PDB file of N, CA, C and O in Angstrom:
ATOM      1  N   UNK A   4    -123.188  82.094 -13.144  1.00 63.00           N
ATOM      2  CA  UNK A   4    -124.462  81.549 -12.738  1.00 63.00           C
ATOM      3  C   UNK A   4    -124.293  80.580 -11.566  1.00 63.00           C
ATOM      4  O   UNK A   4    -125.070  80.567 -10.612  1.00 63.00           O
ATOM      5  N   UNK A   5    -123.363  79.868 -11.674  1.00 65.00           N
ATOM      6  CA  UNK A   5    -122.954  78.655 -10.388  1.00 65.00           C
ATOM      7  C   UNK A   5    -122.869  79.426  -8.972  1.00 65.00           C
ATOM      8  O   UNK A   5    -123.005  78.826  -7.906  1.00 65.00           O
ATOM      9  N   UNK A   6    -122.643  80.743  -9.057  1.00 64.00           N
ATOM     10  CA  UNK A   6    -122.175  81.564  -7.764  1.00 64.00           C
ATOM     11  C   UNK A   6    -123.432  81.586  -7.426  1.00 64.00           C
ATOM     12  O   UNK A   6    -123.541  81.511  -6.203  1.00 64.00           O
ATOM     13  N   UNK A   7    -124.368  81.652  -7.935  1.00 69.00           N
ATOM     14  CA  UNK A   7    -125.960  82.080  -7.367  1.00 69.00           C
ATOM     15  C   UNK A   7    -126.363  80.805  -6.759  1.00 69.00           C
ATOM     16  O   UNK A   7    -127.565  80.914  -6.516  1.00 69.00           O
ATOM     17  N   UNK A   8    -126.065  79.997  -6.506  1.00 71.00           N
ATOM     18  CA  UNK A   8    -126.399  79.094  -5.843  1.00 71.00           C
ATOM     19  C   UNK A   8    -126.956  79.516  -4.730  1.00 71.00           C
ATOM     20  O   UNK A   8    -126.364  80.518  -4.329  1.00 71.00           O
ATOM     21  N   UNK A   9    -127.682  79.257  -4.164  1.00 77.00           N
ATOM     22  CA  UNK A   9    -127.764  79.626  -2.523  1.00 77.00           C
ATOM     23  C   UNK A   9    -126.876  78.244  -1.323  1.00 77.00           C
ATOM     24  O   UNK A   9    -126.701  78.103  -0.113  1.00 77.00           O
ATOM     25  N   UNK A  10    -126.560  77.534  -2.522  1.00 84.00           N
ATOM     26  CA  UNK A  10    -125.938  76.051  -1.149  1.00 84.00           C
ATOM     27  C   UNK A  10    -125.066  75.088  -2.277  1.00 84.00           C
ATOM     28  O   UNK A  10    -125.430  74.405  -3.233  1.00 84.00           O
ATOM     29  N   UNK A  11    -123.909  75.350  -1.751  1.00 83.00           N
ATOM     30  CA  UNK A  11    -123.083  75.008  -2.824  1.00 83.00           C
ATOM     31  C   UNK A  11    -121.570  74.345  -1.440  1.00 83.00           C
ATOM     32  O   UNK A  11    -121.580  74.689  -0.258  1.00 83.00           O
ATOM     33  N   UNK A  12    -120.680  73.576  -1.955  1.00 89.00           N
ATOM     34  CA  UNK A  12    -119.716  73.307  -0.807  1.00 89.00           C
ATOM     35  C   UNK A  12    -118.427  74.532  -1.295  1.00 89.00           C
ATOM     36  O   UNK A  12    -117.793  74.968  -2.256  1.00 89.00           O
ATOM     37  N   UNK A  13    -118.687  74.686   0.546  1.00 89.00           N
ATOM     38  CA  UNK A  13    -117.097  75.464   0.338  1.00 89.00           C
ATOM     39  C   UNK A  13    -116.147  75.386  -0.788  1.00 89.00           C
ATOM     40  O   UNK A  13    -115.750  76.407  -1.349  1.00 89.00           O
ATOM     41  N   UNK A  14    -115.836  74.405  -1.073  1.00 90.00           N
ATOM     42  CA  UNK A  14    -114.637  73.943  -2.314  1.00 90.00           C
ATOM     43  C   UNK A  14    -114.845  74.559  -3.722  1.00 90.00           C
ATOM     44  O   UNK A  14    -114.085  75.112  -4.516  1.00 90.00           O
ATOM     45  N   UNK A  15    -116.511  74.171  -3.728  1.00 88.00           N
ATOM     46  CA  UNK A  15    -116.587  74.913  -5.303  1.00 88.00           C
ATOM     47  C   UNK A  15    -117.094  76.321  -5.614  1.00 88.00           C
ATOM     48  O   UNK A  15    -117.445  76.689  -6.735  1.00 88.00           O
ATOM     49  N   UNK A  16    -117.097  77.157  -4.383  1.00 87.00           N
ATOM     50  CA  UNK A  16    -117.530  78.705  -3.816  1.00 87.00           C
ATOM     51  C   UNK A  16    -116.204  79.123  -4.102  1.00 87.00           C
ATOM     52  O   UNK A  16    -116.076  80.003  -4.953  1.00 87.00           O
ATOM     53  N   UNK A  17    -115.112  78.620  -3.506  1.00 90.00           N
ATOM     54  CA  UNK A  17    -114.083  79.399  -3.692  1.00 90.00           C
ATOM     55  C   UNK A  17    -113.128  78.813  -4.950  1.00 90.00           C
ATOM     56  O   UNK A  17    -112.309  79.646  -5.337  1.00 90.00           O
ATOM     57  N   UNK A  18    -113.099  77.701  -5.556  1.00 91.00           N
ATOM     58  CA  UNK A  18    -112.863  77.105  -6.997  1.00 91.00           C
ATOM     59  C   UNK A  18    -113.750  78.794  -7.753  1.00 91.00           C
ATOM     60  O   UNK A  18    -112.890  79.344  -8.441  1.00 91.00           O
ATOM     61  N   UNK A  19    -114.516  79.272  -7.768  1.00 89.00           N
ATOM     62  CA  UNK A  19    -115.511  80.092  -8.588  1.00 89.00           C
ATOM     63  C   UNK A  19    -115.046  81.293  -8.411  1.00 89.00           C
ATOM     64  O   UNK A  19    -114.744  82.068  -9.319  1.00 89.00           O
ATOM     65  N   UNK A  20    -114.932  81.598  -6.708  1.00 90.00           N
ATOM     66  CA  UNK A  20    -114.323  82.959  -6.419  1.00 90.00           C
ATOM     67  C   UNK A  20    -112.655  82.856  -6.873  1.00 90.00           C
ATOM     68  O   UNK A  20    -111.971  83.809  -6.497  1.00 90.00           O
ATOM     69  N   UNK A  21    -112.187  82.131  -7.394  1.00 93.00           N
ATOM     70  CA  UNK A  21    -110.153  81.785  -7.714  1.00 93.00           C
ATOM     71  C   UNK A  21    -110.531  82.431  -9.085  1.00 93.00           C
ATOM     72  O   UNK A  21    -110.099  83.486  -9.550  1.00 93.00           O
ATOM     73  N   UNK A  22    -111.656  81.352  -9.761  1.00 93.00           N
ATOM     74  CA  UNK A  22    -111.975  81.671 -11.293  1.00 93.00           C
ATOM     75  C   UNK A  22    -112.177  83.427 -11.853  1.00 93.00           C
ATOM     76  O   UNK A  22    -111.710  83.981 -12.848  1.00 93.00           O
ATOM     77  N   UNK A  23    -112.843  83.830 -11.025  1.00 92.00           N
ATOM     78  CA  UNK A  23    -113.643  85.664 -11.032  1.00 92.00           C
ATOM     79  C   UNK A  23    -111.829  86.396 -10.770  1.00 92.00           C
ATOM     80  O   UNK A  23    -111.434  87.417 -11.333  1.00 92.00           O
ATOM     81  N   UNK A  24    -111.256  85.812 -10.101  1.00 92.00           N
ATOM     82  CA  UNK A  24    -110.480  86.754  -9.752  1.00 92.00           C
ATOM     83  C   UNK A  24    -109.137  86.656 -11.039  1.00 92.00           C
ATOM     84  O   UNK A  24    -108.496  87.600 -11.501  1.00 92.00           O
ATOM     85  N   UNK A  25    -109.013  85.096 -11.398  1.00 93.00           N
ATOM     86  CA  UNK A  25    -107.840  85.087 -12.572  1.00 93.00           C
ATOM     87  C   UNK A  25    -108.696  85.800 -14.036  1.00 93.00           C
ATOM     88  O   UNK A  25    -108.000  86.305 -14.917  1.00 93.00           O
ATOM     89  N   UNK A  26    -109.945  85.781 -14.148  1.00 93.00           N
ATOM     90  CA  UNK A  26    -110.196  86.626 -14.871  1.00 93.00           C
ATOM     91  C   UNK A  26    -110.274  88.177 -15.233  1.00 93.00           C
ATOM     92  O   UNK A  26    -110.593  88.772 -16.263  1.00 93.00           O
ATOM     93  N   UNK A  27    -109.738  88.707 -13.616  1.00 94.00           N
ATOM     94  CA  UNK A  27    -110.072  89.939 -13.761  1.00 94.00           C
ATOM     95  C   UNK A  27    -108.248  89.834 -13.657  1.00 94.00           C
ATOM     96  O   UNK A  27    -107.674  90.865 -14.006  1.00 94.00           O
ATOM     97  N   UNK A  28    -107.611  89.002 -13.335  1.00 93.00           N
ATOM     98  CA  UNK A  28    -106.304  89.328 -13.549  1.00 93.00           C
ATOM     99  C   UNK A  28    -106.067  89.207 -15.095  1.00 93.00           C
ATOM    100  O   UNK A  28    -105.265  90.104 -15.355  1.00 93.00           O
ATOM    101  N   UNK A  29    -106.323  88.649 -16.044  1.00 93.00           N
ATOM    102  CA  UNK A  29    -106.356  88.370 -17.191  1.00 93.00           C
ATOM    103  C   UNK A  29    -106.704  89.452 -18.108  1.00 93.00           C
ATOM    104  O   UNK A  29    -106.074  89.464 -19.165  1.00 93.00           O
ATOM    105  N   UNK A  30    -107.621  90.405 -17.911  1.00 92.00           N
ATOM    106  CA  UNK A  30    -108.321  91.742 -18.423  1.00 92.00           C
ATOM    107  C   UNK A  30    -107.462  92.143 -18.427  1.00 92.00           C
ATOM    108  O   UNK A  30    -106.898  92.262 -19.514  1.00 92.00           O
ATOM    109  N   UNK A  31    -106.792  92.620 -17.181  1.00 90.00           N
ATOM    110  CA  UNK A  31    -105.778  93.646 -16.879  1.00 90.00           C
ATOM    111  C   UNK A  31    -103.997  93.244 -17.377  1.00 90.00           C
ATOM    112  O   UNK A  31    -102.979  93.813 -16.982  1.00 90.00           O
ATOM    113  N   UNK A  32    -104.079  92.425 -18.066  1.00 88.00           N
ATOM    114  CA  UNK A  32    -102.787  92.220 -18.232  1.00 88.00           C
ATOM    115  C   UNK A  32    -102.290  93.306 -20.086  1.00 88.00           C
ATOM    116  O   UNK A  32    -102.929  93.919 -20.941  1.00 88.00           O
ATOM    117  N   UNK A  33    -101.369  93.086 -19.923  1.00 85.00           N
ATOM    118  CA  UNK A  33    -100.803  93.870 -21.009  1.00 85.00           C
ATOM    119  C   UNK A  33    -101.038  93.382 -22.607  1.00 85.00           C
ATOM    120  O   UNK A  33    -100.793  94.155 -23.533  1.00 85.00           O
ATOM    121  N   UNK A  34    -101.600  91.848 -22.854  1.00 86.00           N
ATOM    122  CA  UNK A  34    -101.732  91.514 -23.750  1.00 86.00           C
ATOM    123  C   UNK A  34    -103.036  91.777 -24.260  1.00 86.00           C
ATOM    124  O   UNK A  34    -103.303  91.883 -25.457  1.00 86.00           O
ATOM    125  N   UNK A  35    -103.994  91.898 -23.128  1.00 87.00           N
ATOM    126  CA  UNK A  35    -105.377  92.004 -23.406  1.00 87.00           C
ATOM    127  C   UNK A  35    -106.196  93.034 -24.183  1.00 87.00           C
ATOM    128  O   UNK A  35    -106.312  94.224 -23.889  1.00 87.00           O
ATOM    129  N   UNK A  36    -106.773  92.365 -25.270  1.00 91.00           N
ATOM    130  CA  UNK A  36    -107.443  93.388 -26.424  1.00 91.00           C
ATOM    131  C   UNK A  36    -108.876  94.048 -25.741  1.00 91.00           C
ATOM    132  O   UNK A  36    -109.976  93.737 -26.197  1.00 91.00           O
ATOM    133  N   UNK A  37    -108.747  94.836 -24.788  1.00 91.00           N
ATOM    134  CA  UNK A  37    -109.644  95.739 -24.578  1.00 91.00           C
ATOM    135  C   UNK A  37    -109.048  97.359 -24.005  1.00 91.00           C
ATOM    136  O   UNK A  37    -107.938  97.598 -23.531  1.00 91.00           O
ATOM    137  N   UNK A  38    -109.816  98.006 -24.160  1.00 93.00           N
ATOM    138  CA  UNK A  38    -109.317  99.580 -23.794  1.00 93.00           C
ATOM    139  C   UNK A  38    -108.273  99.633 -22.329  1.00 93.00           C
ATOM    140  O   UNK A  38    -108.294  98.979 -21.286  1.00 93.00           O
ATOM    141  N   UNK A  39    -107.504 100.595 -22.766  1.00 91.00           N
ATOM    142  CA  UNK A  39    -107.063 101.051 -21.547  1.00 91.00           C
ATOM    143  C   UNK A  39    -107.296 101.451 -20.329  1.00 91.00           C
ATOM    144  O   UNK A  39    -106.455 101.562 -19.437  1.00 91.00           O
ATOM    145  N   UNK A  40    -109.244 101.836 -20.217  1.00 92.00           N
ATOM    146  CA  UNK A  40    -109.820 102.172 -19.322  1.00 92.00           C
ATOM    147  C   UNK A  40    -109.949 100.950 -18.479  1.00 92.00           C
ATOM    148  O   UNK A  40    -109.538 100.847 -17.323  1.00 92.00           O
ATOM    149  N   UNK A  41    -110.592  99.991 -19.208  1.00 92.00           N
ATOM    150  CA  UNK A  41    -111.063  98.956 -18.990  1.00 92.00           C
ATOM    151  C   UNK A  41    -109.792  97.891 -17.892  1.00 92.00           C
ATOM    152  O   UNK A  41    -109.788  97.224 -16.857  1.00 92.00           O
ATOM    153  N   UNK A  42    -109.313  98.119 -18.457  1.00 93.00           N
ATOM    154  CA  UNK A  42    -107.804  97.550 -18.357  1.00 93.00           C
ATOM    155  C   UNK A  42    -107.494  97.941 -16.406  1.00 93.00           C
ATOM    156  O   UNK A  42    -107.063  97.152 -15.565  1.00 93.00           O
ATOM    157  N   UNK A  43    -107.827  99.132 -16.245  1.00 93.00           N
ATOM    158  CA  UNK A  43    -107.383 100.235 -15.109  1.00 93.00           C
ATOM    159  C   UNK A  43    -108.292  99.331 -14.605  1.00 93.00           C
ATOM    160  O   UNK A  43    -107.889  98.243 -14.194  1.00 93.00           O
ATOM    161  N   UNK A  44    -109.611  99.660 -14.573  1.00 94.00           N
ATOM    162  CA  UNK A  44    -110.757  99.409 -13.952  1.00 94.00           C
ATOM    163  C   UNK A  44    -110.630  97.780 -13.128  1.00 94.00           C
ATOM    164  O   UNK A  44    -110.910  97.511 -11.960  1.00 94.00           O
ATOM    165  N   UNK A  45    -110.127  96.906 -14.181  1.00 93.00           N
ATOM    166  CA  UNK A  45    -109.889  94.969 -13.812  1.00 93.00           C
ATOM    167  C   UNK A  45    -108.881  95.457 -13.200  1.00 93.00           C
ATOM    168  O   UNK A  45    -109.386  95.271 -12.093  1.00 93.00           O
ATOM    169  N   UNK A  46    -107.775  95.975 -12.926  1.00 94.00           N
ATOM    170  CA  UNK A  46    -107.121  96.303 -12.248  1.00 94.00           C
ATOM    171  C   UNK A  46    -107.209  96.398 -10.902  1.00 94.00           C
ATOM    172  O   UNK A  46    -106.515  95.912 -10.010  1.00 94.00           O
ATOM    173  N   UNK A  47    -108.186  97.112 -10.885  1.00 95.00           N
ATOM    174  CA  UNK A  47    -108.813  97.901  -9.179  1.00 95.00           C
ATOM    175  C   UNK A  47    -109.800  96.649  -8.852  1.00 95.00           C
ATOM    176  O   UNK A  47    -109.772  96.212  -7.701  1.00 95.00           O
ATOM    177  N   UNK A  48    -110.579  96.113  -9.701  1.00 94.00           N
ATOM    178  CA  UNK A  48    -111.503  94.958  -9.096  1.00 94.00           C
ATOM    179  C   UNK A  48    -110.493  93.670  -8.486  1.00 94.00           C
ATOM    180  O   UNK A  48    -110.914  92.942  -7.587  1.00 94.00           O
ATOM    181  N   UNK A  49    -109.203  93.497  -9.052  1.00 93.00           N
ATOM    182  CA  UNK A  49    -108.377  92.526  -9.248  1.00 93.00           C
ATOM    183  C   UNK A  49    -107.471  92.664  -7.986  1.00 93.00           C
ATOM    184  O   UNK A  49    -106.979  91.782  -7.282  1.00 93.00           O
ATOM    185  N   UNK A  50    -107.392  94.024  -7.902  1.00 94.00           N
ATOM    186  CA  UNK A  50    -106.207  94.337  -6.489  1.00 94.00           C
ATOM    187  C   UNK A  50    -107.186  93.604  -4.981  1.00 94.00           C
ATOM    188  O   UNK A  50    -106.819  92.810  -4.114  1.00 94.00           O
ATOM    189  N   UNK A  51    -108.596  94.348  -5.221  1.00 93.00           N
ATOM    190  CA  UNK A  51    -109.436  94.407  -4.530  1.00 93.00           C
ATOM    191  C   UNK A  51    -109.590  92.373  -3.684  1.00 93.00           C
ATOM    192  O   UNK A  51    -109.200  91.874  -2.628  1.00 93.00           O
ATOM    193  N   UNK A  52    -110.367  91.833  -4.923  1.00 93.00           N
ATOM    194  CA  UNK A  52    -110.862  90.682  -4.662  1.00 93.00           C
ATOM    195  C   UNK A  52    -109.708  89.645  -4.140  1.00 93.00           C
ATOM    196  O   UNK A  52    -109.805  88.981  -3.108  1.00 93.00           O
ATOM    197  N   UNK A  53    -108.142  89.623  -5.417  1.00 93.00           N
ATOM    198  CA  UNK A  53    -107.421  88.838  -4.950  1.00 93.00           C
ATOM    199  C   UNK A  53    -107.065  88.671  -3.155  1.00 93.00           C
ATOM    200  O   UNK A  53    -107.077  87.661  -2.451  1.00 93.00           O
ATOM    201  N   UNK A  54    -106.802  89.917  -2.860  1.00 93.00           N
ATOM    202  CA  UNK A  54    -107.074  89.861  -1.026  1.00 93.00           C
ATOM    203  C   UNK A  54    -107.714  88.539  -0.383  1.00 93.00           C
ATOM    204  O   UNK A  54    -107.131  87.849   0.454  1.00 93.00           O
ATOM    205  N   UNK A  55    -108.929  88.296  -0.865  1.00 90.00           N
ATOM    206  CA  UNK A  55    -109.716  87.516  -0.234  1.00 90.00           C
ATOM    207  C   UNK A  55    -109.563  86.129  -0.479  1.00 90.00           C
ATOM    208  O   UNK A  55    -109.895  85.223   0.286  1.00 90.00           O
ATOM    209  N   UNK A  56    -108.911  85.996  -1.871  1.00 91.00           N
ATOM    210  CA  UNK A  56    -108.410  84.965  -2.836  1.00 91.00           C
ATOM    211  C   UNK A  56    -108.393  83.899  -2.253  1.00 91.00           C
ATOM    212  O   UNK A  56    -107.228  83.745  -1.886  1.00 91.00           O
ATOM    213  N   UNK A  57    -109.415  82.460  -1.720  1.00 86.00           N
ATOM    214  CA  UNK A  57    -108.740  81.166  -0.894  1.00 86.00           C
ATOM    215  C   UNK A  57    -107.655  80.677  -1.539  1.00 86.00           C
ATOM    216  O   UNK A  57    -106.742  80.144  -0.909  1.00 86.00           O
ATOM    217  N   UNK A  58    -107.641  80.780  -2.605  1.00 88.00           N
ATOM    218  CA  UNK A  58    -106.972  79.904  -3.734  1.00 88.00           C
ATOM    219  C   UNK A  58    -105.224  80.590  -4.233  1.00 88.00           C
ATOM    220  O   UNK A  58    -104.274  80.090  -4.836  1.00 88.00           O
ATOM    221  N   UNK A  59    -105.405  81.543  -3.792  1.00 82.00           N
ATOM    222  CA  UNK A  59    -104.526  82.423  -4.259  1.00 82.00           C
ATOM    223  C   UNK A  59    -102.486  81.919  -4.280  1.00 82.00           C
ATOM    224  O   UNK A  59    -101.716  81.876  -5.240  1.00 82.00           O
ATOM    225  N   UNK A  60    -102.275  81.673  -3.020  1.00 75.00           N
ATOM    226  CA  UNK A  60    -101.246  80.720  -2.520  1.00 75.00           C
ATOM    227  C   UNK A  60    -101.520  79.322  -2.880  1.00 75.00           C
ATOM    228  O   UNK A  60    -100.674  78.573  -2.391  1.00 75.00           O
ATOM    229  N   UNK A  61    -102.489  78.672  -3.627  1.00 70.00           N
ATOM    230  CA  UNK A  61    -102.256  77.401  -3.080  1.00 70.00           C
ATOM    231  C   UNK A  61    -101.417  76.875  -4.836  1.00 70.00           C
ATOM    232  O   UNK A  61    -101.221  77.589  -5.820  1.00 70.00           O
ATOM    233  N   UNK A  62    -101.067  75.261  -4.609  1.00 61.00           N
ATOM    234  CA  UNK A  62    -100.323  75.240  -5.795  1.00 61.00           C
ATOM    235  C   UNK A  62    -100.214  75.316  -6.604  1.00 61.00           C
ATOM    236  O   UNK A  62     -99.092  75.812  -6.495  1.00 61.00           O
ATOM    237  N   UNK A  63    -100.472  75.262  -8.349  1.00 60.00           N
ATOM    238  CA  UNK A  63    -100.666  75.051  -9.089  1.00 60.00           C
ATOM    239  C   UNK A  63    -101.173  73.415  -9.177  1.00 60.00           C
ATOM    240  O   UNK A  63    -100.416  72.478  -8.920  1.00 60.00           O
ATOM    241  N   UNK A  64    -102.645  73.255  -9.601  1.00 63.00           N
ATOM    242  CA  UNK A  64    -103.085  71.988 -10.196  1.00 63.00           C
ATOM    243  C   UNK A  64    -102.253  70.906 -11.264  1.00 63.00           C
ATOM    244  O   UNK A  64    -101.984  71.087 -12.451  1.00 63.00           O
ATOM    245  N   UNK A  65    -101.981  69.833 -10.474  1.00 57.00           N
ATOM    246  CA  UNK A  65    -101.018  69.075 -11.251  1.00 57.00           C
ATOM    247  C   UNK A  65    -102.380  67.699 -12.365  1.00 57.00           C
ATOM    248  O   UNK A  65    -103.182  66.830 -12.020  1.00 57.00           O
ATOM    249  N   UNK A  66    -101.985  68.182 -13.489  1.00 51.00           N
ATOM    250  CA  UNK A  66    -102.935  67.292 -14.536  1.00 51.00           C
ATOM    251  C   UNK A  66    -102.255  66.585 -15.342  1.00 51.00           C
ATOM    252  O   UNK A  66    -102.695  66.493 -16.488  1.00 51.00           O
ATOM    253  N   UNK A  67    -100.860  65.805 -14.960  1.00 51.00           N
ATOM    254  CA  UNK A  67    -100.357  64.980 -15.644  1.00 51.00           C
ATOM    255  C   UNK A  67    -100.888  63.836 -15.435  1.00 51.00           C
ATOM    256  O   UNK A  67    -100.915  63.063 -16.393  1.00 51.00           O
ATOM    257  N   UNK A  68    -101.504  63.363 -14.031  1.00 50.00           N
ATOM    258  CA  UNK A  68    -101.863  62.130 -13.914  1.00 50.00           C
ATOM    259  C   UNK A  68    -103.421  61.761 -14.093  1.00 50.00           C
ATOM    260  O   UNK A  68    -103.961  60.774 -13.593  1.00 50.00           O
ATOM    261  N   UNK A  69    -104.248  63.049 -15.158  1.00 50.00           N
ATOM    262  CA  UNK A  69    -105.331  62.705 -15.861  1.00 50.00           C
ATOM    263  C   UNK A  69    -104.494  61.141 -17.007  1.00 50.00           C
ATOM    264  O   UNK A  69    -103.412  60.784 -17.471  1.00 50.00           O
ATOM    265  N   UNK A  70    -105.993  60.707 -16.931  1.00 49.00           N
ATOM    266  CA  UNK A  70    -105.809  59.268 -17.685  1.00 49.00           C
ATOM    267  C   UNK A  70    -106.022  59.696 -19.396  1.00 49.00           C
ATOM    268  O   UNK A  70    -106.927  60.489 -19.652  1.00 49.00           O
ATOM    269  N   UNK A  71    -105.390  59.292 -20.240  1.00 48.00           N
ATOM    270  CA  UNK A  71    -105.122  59.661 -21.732  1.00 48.00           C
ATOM    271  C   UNK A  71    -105.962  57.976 -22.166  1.00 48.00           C
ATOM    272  O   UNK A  71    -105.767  56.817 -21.801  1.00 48.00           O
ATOM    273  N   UNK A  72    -106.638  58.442 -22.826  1.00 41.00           N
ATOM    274  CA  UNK A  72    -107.518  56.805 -23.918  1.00 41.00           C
ATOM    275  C   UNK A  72    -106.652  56.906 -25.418  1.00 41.00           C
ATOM    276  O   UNK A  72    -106.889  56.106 -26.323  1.00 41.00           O
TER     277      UNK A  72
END
């Protein structure tokens, strides 16, 4: 629903488009409890989108220095 925005900042367009794409990498992985078709299919959406991926190279999010109460 956040993607429908019509005016949203760069940062959280492609934060959303990173999100769509680790999910369709996630479908397609070998652990995932859905059909084999299905599986193919996140596959091809997944080859497809990651391409465009802003996020794709960048580092892994470091959340050690979230604050603990």
């Amino acid at each position: 629903m956040e993607a429908l925005k019509y005016e949203m900042p760069k940062e959280e367009r492609d934060r959303i488009y990173h999100y769509m794409v680790m999910r369709y990498h996630d479908m397609c992985r070998e652990e995932a409890k859905i059909p084999p078709t299905y599986k193919e299919r996140a596959a091809s959406v997944h080859a497809v989108l990651v391409k465009d991926d802003p996020l794709r190279d960048a580092p892994p999010k470091d959340d050690s220095r979230k604050e603990t109460e």
